[in-house]
Amino acid sequence: MNAIHSGNLIVAQPRFRRYNECMDRKILHIDMNSFYASVELLTRPDLRDKPVVVGGDESLRHGIVLAKNEIAKAFGIKTAETLYLARQKAPHLVVLPPHHELYHEYSQRAQAIYREYSERVQPFGPDEAWLDVSHRPESGEALAAEIKARVRGELGLTVSVGVSWNKTFAKMGSDHRKPDAITLITRENYKDILWQKPVDEFLFVGAATAARLQQLGIRTVGDLAAADPEQLS
């Protein structure tokens, strides 16, 4: 307790410390799986067992993959590749036009659910968000499971959630297992889960940066963590 003097009166005050001086923060990163394609399939259940992508208008030379379902992903189809190439990989591919106003609606509905758990919500595009739930008594994993169940039940969509003590590892956790999964990354297991991943899977390391890092012999996230900061600078 701290004592605050006010004239002749001594008022006892509790000793407060910042949260992260006492314990780790609880950060969730929530990623709605195959978001555009999943929203489209809500009204097209007949296509759920087919490879489906949401694509641009080929007649306007916007014929690229904007999103793909898990079946299309299994054919090796990638976001941003041409629809022509995607069809070479999956001849029976179904291409649906985008409905961005619908994606915005579902994004807002998901974020409304998130804000019931924390005021500290940081969207990362329409389909991803970080939540700081450090103030809540439940474990991060329990909150992740509850939110995941609510998104499925109320929106009909699945999410993958990463749970960790910082934003970067939470994001990498949601990427680690998909779809419809929860990955807990702790101070005890983070090296086992993350250190062997290719360096381009580290948040914000793109192709050009990864190529430069590989020239320095930095090929994995663990290599990056062990690198000399001055060399990196």
Rosetta silent file (secondary structure, phi, psi, omega in degrees, C-alpha in Angstrom):
SEQUENCE: MNAIHSGNLIVAQPRFRRYNECMDRKILHIDMNSFYASVELLTRPDLRDKPVVVGGDESLRHGIVLAKNEIAKAFGIKTAETLYLARQKAPHLVVLPPHHELYHEYSQRAQAIYREYSERVQPFGPDEAWLDVSHRPESGEALAAEIKARVRGELGLTVSVGVSWNKTFAKMGSDHRKPDAITLITRENYKDILWQKPVDEFLFVGAATAARLQQLGIRTVGDLAAADPEQLS
SCORE:     score description
SCORE:     0.000 S_00000001
   1 L     0.000  145.338  172.173    0.000    0.000    0.000 S_00000001
   2 E  -100.869  144.615  176.527    1.093    3.578   -0.614 S_00000001
   3 E  -106.157  125.595  178.556    0.348    6.295    1.930 S_00000001
   4 E  -109.379  121.358 -178.320   -0.785    9.680    0.567 S_00000001
   5 E   -85.468  129.977  175.875   -0.544   12.593    3.008 S_00000001
   6 E  -133.790   91.253 -172.575   -3.378   15.155    2.913 S_00000001
   7 L    66.745 -125.695  177.117   -2.832   17.626    5.712 S_00000001
   8 L   -89.866   -2.184 -176.687   -2.969   15.572    8.919 S_00000001
   9 E   -94.293  132.782  175.714   -4.883   12.778    7.173 S_00000001
  10 E  -110.093  116.747 -177.940   -3.035    9.761    5.845 S_00000001
  11 E  -104.438  124.889  177.854   -5.014    7.900    3.190 S_00000001
  12 E   -78.278  130.985  179.200   -3.980    4.358    2.317 S_00000001
  13 E  -123.328  138.782  177.041   -3.859    3.708   -1.429 S_00000001
  14 L   -66.334  147.692  178.199   -3.369    0.342   -3.152 S_00000001
  15 L   -86.699  114.900  179.897   -0.114   -0.119   -5.006 S_00000001
  16 L  -101.391  143.656  171.755   -0.870   -0.495   -8.725 S_00000001
  17 L  -126.452  155.116  175.896    1.535   -1.790  -11.331 S_00000001
  18 L   -60.679  146.827 -174.406    1.145   -1.923  -15.062 S_00000001
  19 H   -54.317  -44.863 -173.720   -0.470   -5.164  -16.185 S_00000001
  20 H   -77.290   -2.265  170.964    2.534   -6.400  -18.130 S_00000001
  21 H   -83.245  -20.896 -176.927    4.806   -5.930  -15.103 S_00000001
  22 H   -96.649  -39.826 -174.757    2.722   -8.549  -13.263 S_00000001
  23 L  -159.874  169.588  179.769    1.878  -11.065  -15.971 S_00000001
  24 L   -69.872  151.011  171.177    1.742  -11.567  -19.718 S_00000001
  25 L   -71.702  161.911  175.855   -0.893   -9.871  -21.815 S_00000001
  26 L  -117.106  108.368 -177.833   -3.556  -12.004  -23.501 S_00000001
  27 E  -117.021  131.524  173.160   -3.771  -11.208  -27.207 S_00000001
  28 E  -109.236  141.205  166.557   -6.004  -12.974  -29.715 S_00000001
  29 E  -119.104  121.043 -175.785   -5.652  -12.789  -33.473 S_00000001
  30 E  -111.111  127.499 -178.231   -8.816  -13.915  -35.257 S_00000001
  31 E  -124.601  116.523  177.413   -8.775  -14.782  -38.961 S_00000001
  32 E   -75.471  121.656 -170.577  -12.033  -15.625  -40.745 S_00000001
  33 L   -68.524  129.643  176.580  -11.207  -18.614  -42.934 S_00000001
  34 L    45.227   53.200 -161.520  -11.434  -18.133  -46.724 S_00000001
  35 H   -53.823  -59.572 -177.433  -13.555  -15.098  -45.945 S_00000001
  36 H   -58.139  -47.690 -178.212  -14.933  -13.957  -49.315 S_00000001
  37 H   -64.695  -38.931 -179.522  -15.485  -17.506  -50.541 S_00000001
  38 H   -65.470  -39.701  177.573  -17.050  -18.587  -47.230 S_00000001
  39 H   -64.457  -42.667  179.340  -19.534  -15.700  -47.311 S_00000001
  40 H   -61.571  -38.782 -175.716  -20.501  -16.561  -50.891 S_00000001
  41 H   -74.592  -11.306  175.694  -21.051  -20.223  -49.997 S_00000001
  42 L   -59.835  -34.393  179.869  -23.533  -19.300  -47.267 S_00000001
  43 L  -103.116    3.470  178.641  -26.115  -18.885  -50.023 S_00000001
  44 L  -131.269   61.766 -179.406  -24.656  -21.584  -52.306 S_00000001
  45 H   -61.490  -19.928  178.878  -24.499  -24.765  -50.206 S_00000001
  46 H   -67.457  -14.269 -177.665  -24.634  -26.765  -53.446 S_00000001
  47 H  -101.938    2.870 -172.415  -21.047  -25.658  -54.131 S_00000001
  48 L   -63.325  -25.463 -178.962  -19.524  -26.660  -50.783 S_00000001
  49 L  -100.888   17.549 -179.651  -17.927  -29.833  -52.184 S_00000001
  50 L  -119.774  155.016  174.059  -16.485  -28.091  -55.257 S_00000001
  51 L   -70.809  120.519 -174.341  -13.361  -25.964  -55.790 S_00000001
  52 E  -127.926  136.357  171.278  -14.634  -22.385  -55.600 S_00000001
  53 E  -129.701  153.836  167.441  -12.883  -19.031  -55.976 S_00000001
  54 E   -97.344  126.136 -173.773  -14.084  -15.462  -55.896 S_00000001
  55 E  -134.078  159.932  177.357  -12.588  -13.740  -58.914 S_00000001
  56 L   -75.721  179.395 -176.457  -12.440  -10.444  -60.734 S_00000001
  57 L   -84.054  110.161 -178.318  -14.003   -9.678  -64.098 S_00000001
  58 H   -64.820  -30.150 -179.395  -11.906  -11.307  -66.805 S_00000001
  59 H   -66.923  -22.562  178.204  -13.533   -9.162  -69.489 S_00000001
  60 H  -101.682   15.895 -178.110  -12.059   -6.100  -67.748 S_00000001
  61 L    61.165   30.918  174.980   -8.657   -7.769  -67.361 S_00000001
  62 L  -112.484   32.564 -173.031   -9.276   -8.193  -63.648 S_00000001
  63 L   -82.645   68.732  177.379   -9.300  -11.962  -63.880 S_00000001
  64 E  -124.469  161.092  178.559   -7.427  -12.876  -60.713 S_00000001
  65 E   -78.257  120.318  176.470   -8.272  -14.997  -57.683 S_00000001
  66 E   -92.290  -31.387  178.759   -9.471  -12.794  -54.816 S_00000001
  67 E  -161.899  160.466 -176.462  -10.268  -15.669  -52.450 S_00000001
  68 E  -144.547  150.642  173.932  -10.533  -19.459  -52.512 S_00000001
  69 L   -86.396  175.707 -174.744  -12.197  -22.164  -50.481 S_00000001
  70 H   -64.688  -33.409  179.934  -10.250  -25.004  -48.862 S_00000001
  71 H   -66.572  -42.562  176.989  -10.972  -27.411  -51.742 S_00000001
  72 H   -64.587  -37.934  178.374   -9.537  -24.949  -54.275 S_00000001
  73 H   -60.894  -36.648  179.785   -6.555  -24.421  -51.991 S_00000001
  74 H   -65.487  -22.815  175.225   -5.900  -28.171  -52.054 S_00000001
  75 L   -80.434   -2.306 -179.312   -5.498  -27.909  -55.851 S_00000001
  76 L    89.490   11.165  179.625   -2.657  -25.437  -55.262 S_00000001
  77 L   -73.222  136.439 -176.072   -4.672  -22.355  -56.235 S_00000001
  78 L  -120.746  148.939  174.443   -3.280  -19.174  -54.731 S_00000001
  79 L   -62.089  139.147  175.677   -4.730  -15.755  -54.064 S_00000001
  80 L    82.880   -3.750  174.189   -3.797  -13.131  -56.699 S_00000001
  81 L   -82.216  164.287 -176.263   -2.943  -15.645  -59.424 S_00000001
  82 E   -71.635  150.830  175.671   -4.822  -15.456  -62.726 S_00000001
  83 H   -64.185  -31.697  177.109   -8.068  -17.309  -63.180 S_00000001
  84 H   -59.001  -47.237  179.304   -6.578  -18.829  -66.326 S_00000001
  85 H   -67.241  -39.007  179.829   -3.819  -20.461  -64.276 S_00000001
  86 H   -60.778  -38.305 -179.726   -6.283  -21.464  -61.555 S_00000001
  87 H   -70.341  -26.695  175.512   -8.407  -23.288  -64.136 S_00000001
  88 H   -66.348  -33.543 -179.226   -5.341  -25.191  -65.321 S_00000001
  89 H   -79.953  -34.452 -178.311   -4.967  -26.535  -61.795 S_00000001
  90 L  -135.707   91.106 -175.133   -8.661  -27.295  -61.273 S_00000001
  91 L   -57.558  -28.091 -178.621  -10.561  -27.766  -64.550 S_00000001
  92 L   -96.501   24.693 -177.798  -13.930  -27.904  -62.733 S_00000001
  93 L   -61.721  137.847  174.370  -13.269  -24.671  -60.870 S_00000001
  94 E  -103.868  125.493 -179.515  -16.323  -22.540  -60.022 S_00000001
  95 E  -110.637  123.688  179.068  -15.700  -18.787  -60.220 S_00000001
  96 E  -111.712  142.920  177.680  -18.082  -16.453  -58.379 S_00000001
  97 L   -73.907  153.042 -179.145  -18.149  -12.654  -58.724 S_00000001
  98 L   -77.421  150.853  174.807  -17.342  -10.581  -55.614 S_00000001
  99 L  -130.616   83.222 -169.842  -19.985   -8.845  -53.492 S_00000001
 100 H   -65.769  -30.699  179.097  -17.968   -6.410  -51.422 S_00000001
 101 H   -65.883  -32.568  178.500  -20.942   -4.853  -49.671 S_00000001
 102 H   -70.991  -39.760  178.333  -21.830   -8.301  -48.315 S_00000001
 103 H   -64.851  -38.507  178.064  -18.278   -8.889  -47.081 S_00000001
 104 H   -62.194  -41.936  179.832  -18.359   -5.512  -45.332 S_00000001
 105 H   -61.175  -46.939 -179.127  -21.612   -6.457  -43.596 S_00000001
 106 H   -69.045  -34.840  175.531  -20.206   -9.748  -42.290 S_00000001
 107 H   -60.808  -44.794  179.764  -16.965   -8.069  -41.253 S_00000001
 108 H   -66.076  -37.867  178.870  -18.921   -5.536  -39.194 S_00000001
 109 H   -65.886  -39.425  177.625  -21.043   -8.274  -37.624 S_00000001
 110 H   -65.388  -44.062 -179.187  -17.936  -10.210  -36.618 S_00000001
 111 H   -65.992  -29.344  175.478  -16.305   -7.125  -35.113 S_00000001
 112 H   -63.860  -38.401  175.523  -19.481   -6.433  -33.131 S_00000001
 113 H   -63.912  -46.465 -177.874  -19.037   -9.864  -31.525 S_00000001
 114 H   -58.644  -39.125 -175.315  -15.366   -9.138  -30.787 S_00000001
 115 L   -72.939   -9.933  171.154  -16.224   -5.830  -29.110 S_00000001
 116 L   -73.687  -16.659 -178.017  -18.408   -7.636  -26.622 S_00000001
 117 L  -104.571  -22.655 -178.970  -15.185   -9.104  -25.248 S_00000001
 118 L  -163.022  143.847  171.327  -12.859   -6.105  -25.436 S_00000001
 119 L   -78.686  -16.691 -177.786  -12.807   -2.425  -26.341 S_00000001
 120 L   -94.061   82.609  178.527   -9.296   -2.994  -27.656 S_00000001
 121 E  -119.558  126.767  178.206  -10.003   -4.391  -31.113 S_00000001
 122 E  -119.717  103.116  177.086   -7.676   -3.624  -34.020 S_00000001
 123 E   -63.218  147.177  177.426   -9.010   -4.729  -37.434 S_00000001
 124 L  -133.008   78.284 -170.713   -6.405   -5.986  -39.904 S_00000001
 125 L    82.475  179.857 -175.868   -8.312   -5.945  -43.175 S_00000001
 126 L   -72.797  -20.079 -171.344  -11.952   -7.052  -43.411 S_00000001
 127 L  -114.946    2.609 -177.904  -11.350  -10.611  -42.214 S_00000001
 128 E  -133.374  154.468  176.974   -8.768  -10.314  -39.432 S_00000001
 129 E  -162.480  147.747  169.370   -8.518   -8.560  -36.086 S_00000001
 130 E   -98.399  143.895  173.336   -6.462   -8.461  -32.917 S_00000001
 131 E  -126.796  129.946  171.323   -8.175   -8.400  -29.518 S_00000001
 132 E   -95.350  109.574 -178.495   -6.461   -7.458  -26.269 S_00000001
 133 L  -114.174   28.538 -177.129   -8.348   -9.449  -23.608 S_00000001
 134 L   -61.204  -26.905 -175.761   -5.772   -9.002  -20.852 S_00000001
 135 L   -80.135   -8.746 -173.881   -8.372   -7.491  -18.537 S_00000001
 136 L   -92.340  147.412 -178.166  -10.624  -10.559  -18.559 S_00000001
 137 L   -74.510  -24.098 -178.220  -10.396  -13.351  -15.968 S_00000001
 138 L   -69.834  158.692  174.243  -10.856  -16.172  -18.494 S_00000001
 139 L   -70.390  155.289  176.427   -7.877  -17.745  -20.229 S_00000001
 140 H   -59.833  -37.478 -179.103   -7.106  -16.553  -23.742 S_00000001
 141 H   -66.322  -40.127  179.125   -7.740  -20.070  -25.031 S_00000001
 142 H   -65.776  -41.025  177.829  -11.189  -20.215  -23.390 S_00000001
 143 H   -64.991  -40.876  178.253  -12.150  -16.839  -24.851 S_00000001
 144 H   -59.271  -43.408 -179.679  -10.905  -17.935  -28.281 S_00000001
 145 H   -64.931  -39.231 -179.784  -13.084  -21.053  -28.122 S_00000001
 146 H   -67.456  -45.076  179.881  -16.145  -19.033  -27.096 S_00000001
 147 H   -64.927  -41.975  179.668  -15.693  -16.430  -29.825 S_00000001
 148 H   -59.364  -43.040  179.682  -15.024  -19.118  -32.429 S_00000001
 149 H   -66.508  -37.508  179.981  -18.256  -20.894  -31.481 S_00000001
 150 H   -68.556  -40.863  178.959  -20.239  -17.651  -31.610 S_00000001
 151 H   -63.061  -41.179  178.018  -18.963  -16.686  -35.060 S_00000001
 152 H   -65.531  -45.304 -175.948  -19.894  -20.133  -36.365 S_00000001
 153 H   -71.824  -38.142 -174.630  -23.297  -20.097  -34.684 S_00000001
 154 H   -92.704  -28.764 -177.229  -24.294  -16.498  -35.444 S_00000001
 155 H  -114.156  -16.279 -177.855  -22.618  -15.917  -38.820 S_00000001
 156 L    77.462   18.080 -177.158  -22.141  -19.417  -40.207 S_00000001
 157 L  -118.222  154.800  176.113  -18.408  -18.797  -40.683 S_00000001
 158 L  -104.795  153.954  177.527  -15.311  -20.439  -39.242 S_00000001
 159 E  -132.769  154.816  166.941  -12.289  -18.695  -37.790 S_00000001
 160 E  -111.136  138.663 -174.460   -8.763  -19.625  -36.828 S_00000001
 161 E  -127.088  131.991  169.840   -7.443  -17.982  -33.672 S_00000001
 162 E  -103.743  137.220 -179.206   -3.924  -17.441  -32.413 S_00000001
 163 E  -123.279  124.727  179.410   -3.478  -16.802  -28.698 S_00000001
 164 E  -158.472 -173.477  179.937   -0.250  -15.348  -27.338 S_00000001
 165 L   -96.583    0.242  176.398    1.266  -12.591  -25.221 S_00000001
 166 L  -147.161  162.363 -173.149    2.042  -10.329  -28.215 S_00000001
 167 H   -66.040  -41.389 -176.373    0.453   -9.395  -31.517 S_00000001
 168 H   -62.023  -48.500 -178.290    3.089  -10.894  -33.791 S_00000001
 169 H   -70.339  -32.581  175.970    2.965  -14.366  -32.251 S_00000001
 170 H   -62.799  -43.707  177.594   -0.844  -14.260  -32.036 S_00000001
 171 H   -62.589  -43.950  179.185   -1.002  -13.545  -35.774 S_00000001
 172 H   -67.475  -28.120  175.931    1.466  -16.326  -36.546 S_00000001
 173 H   -67.018  -41.384  179.360   -0.606  -18.614  -34.337 S_00000001
 174 H   -68.022  -26.897  176.646   -3.756  -18.035  -36.382 S_00000001
 175 H   -80.008  -20.496 -171.263   -1.761  -18.825  -39.525 S_00000001
 176 H   -66.144  -42.319 -179.867   -0.225  -21.973  -38.016 S_00000001
 177 L  -133.452  125.371  178.132   -3.333  -24.178  -38.222 S_00000001
 178 L  -143.108  154.944   -6.536   -6.310  -23.611  -40.519 S_00000001
 179 L   -90.713  172.785  167.373   -9.215  -23.816  -40.875 S_00000001
 180 L    56.929   53.984 -174.439  -11.340  -23.658  -37.713 S_00000001
 181 L  -138.512  160.991  173.365   -8.487  -24.007  -35.216 S_00000001
 182 E  -124.648  130.044  177.183   -7.001  -22.451  -32.091 S_00000001
 183 E  -123.187  123.004  179.026   -3.237  -22.277  -31.570 S_00000001
 184 E   -99.091  120.483  178.218   -1.788  -21.247  -28.211 S_00000001
 185 L  -114.037  114.521 -174.978    1.738  -19.833  -28.378 S_00000001
 186 L  -113.824  175.506  175.786    3.333  -19.441  -24.961 S_00000001
 187 L   -67.399  -16.957  179.445    6.733  -18.554  -23.580 S_00000001
 188 L   -88.427  -29.467 -171.883    7.294  -22.288  -23.175 S_00000001
 189 L  -116.485   -1.825 -170.018    6.432  -23.476  -26.687 S_00000001
 190 H   -62.066  -34.542  179.784    7.015  -20.542  -29.064 S_00000001
 191 H   -69.422  -39.584  179.849   10.393  -21.767  -30.298 S_00000001
 192 H   -61.410  -37.679 -176.175    9.051  -25.262  -30.970 S_00000001
 193 H   -83.812  -39.908 -166.683    6.184  -23.842  -33.055 S_00000001
 194 H  -105.890  -28.535 -166.840    7.771  -20.855  -34.797 S_00000001
 195 L   -67.779  -24.901 -179.810   11.550  -21.117  -34.995 S_00000001
 196 L   -91.306   -1.870 -179.793   11.653  -23.624  -37.883 S_00000001
 197 L   -70.578  148.126  175.425    9.197  -21.710  -40.069 S_00000001
 198 E   -57.636  145.870 -173.950   10.567  -20.043  -43.236 S_00000001
 199 H   -61.805  -26.142 -179.795   11.529  -16.456  -42.584 S_00000001
 200 H   -73.918   -3.655  173.259    8.921  -15.171  -45.053 S_00000001
 201 H   -89.243   -4.315  174.522    6.219  -16.414  -42.653 S_00000001
 202 L   -75.215  142.108 -173.733    7.290  -13.810  -40.108 S_00000001
 203 L   -55.409  127.772  176.069    4.853  -10.891  -39.989 S_00000001
 204 L    74.158    6.883  172.404    5.593   -8.217  -42.640 S_00000001
 205 L   -89.896  105.252  179.606    8.540  -10.098  -44.182 S_00000001
 206 L   -89.841 -173.564 -174.558    7.659  -10.093  -47.875 S_00000001
 207 H   -62.466  -42.920 -177.663    9.345  -11.783  -50.806 S_00000001
 208 H   -66.648  -43.428  179.417   11.949   -9.056  -51.397 S_00000001
 209 H   -66.682  -40.686  178.919   12.950   -8.846  -47.739 S_00000001
 210 H   -60.890  -40.747  178.987   13.056  -12.632  -47.437 S_00000001
 211 H   -63.317  -40.099  179.084   15.391  -12.841  -50.445 S_00000001
 212 H   -66.563  -41.903  179.635   17.702  -10.248  -48.882 S_00000001
 213 H   -64.019  -39.089 -179.871   17.681  -12.067  -45.551 S_00000001
 214 H   -65.087  -29.819  174.709   18.486  -15.359  -47.256 S_00000001
 215 H   -64.147  -24.819  177.721   21.537  -13.710  -48.795 S_00000001
 216 L   -91.880    5.679 -179.583   22.666  -13.146  -45.212 S_00000001
 217 L    82.997   14.185 -178.926   22.087  -16.799  -44.352 S_00000001
 218 L  -101.147  102.232 -173.256   18.825  -16.066  -42.523 S_00000001
 219 L  -112.183  -20.406 -178.431   16.360  -18.679  -43.745 S_00000001
 220 E  -125.007  167.162  175.993   14.118  -19.360  -40.745 S_00000001
 221 H   -61.772  -37.144  176.933   12.367  -17.345  -38.062 S_00000001
 222 H   -62.800  -40.110  175.812   14.863  -18.800  -35.576 S_00000001
 223 H   -59.826  -42.135 -179.407   17.752  -17.539  -37.718 S_00000001
 224 H   -63.733  -41.901 -179.896   16.180  -14.093  -37.688 S_00000001
 225 H   -64.163  -31.946 -177.199   15.788  -14.139  -33.907 S_00000001
 226 H   -89.210   -5.374 -174.918   19.460  -15.069  -33.485 S_00000001
 227 L   -70.171  155.019  176.444   20.766  -12.496  -35.997 S_00000001
 228 L   -71.433  122.059  179.807   22.903   -9.545  -35.006 S_00000001
 229 H   -56.961  -34.277  179.750   20.645   -6.457  -34.778 S_00000001
 230 H   -68.700  -37.884  177.002   23.383   -4.262  -36.232 S_00000001
 231 H   -62.833  -42.444  179.932   23.706   -6.570  -39.230 S_00000001
 232 H   -64.668  -39.896  179.219   19.933   -6.424  -39.733 S_00000001
 233 L   -63.947    0.000    0.000   19.946   -2.640  -39.476 S_00000001
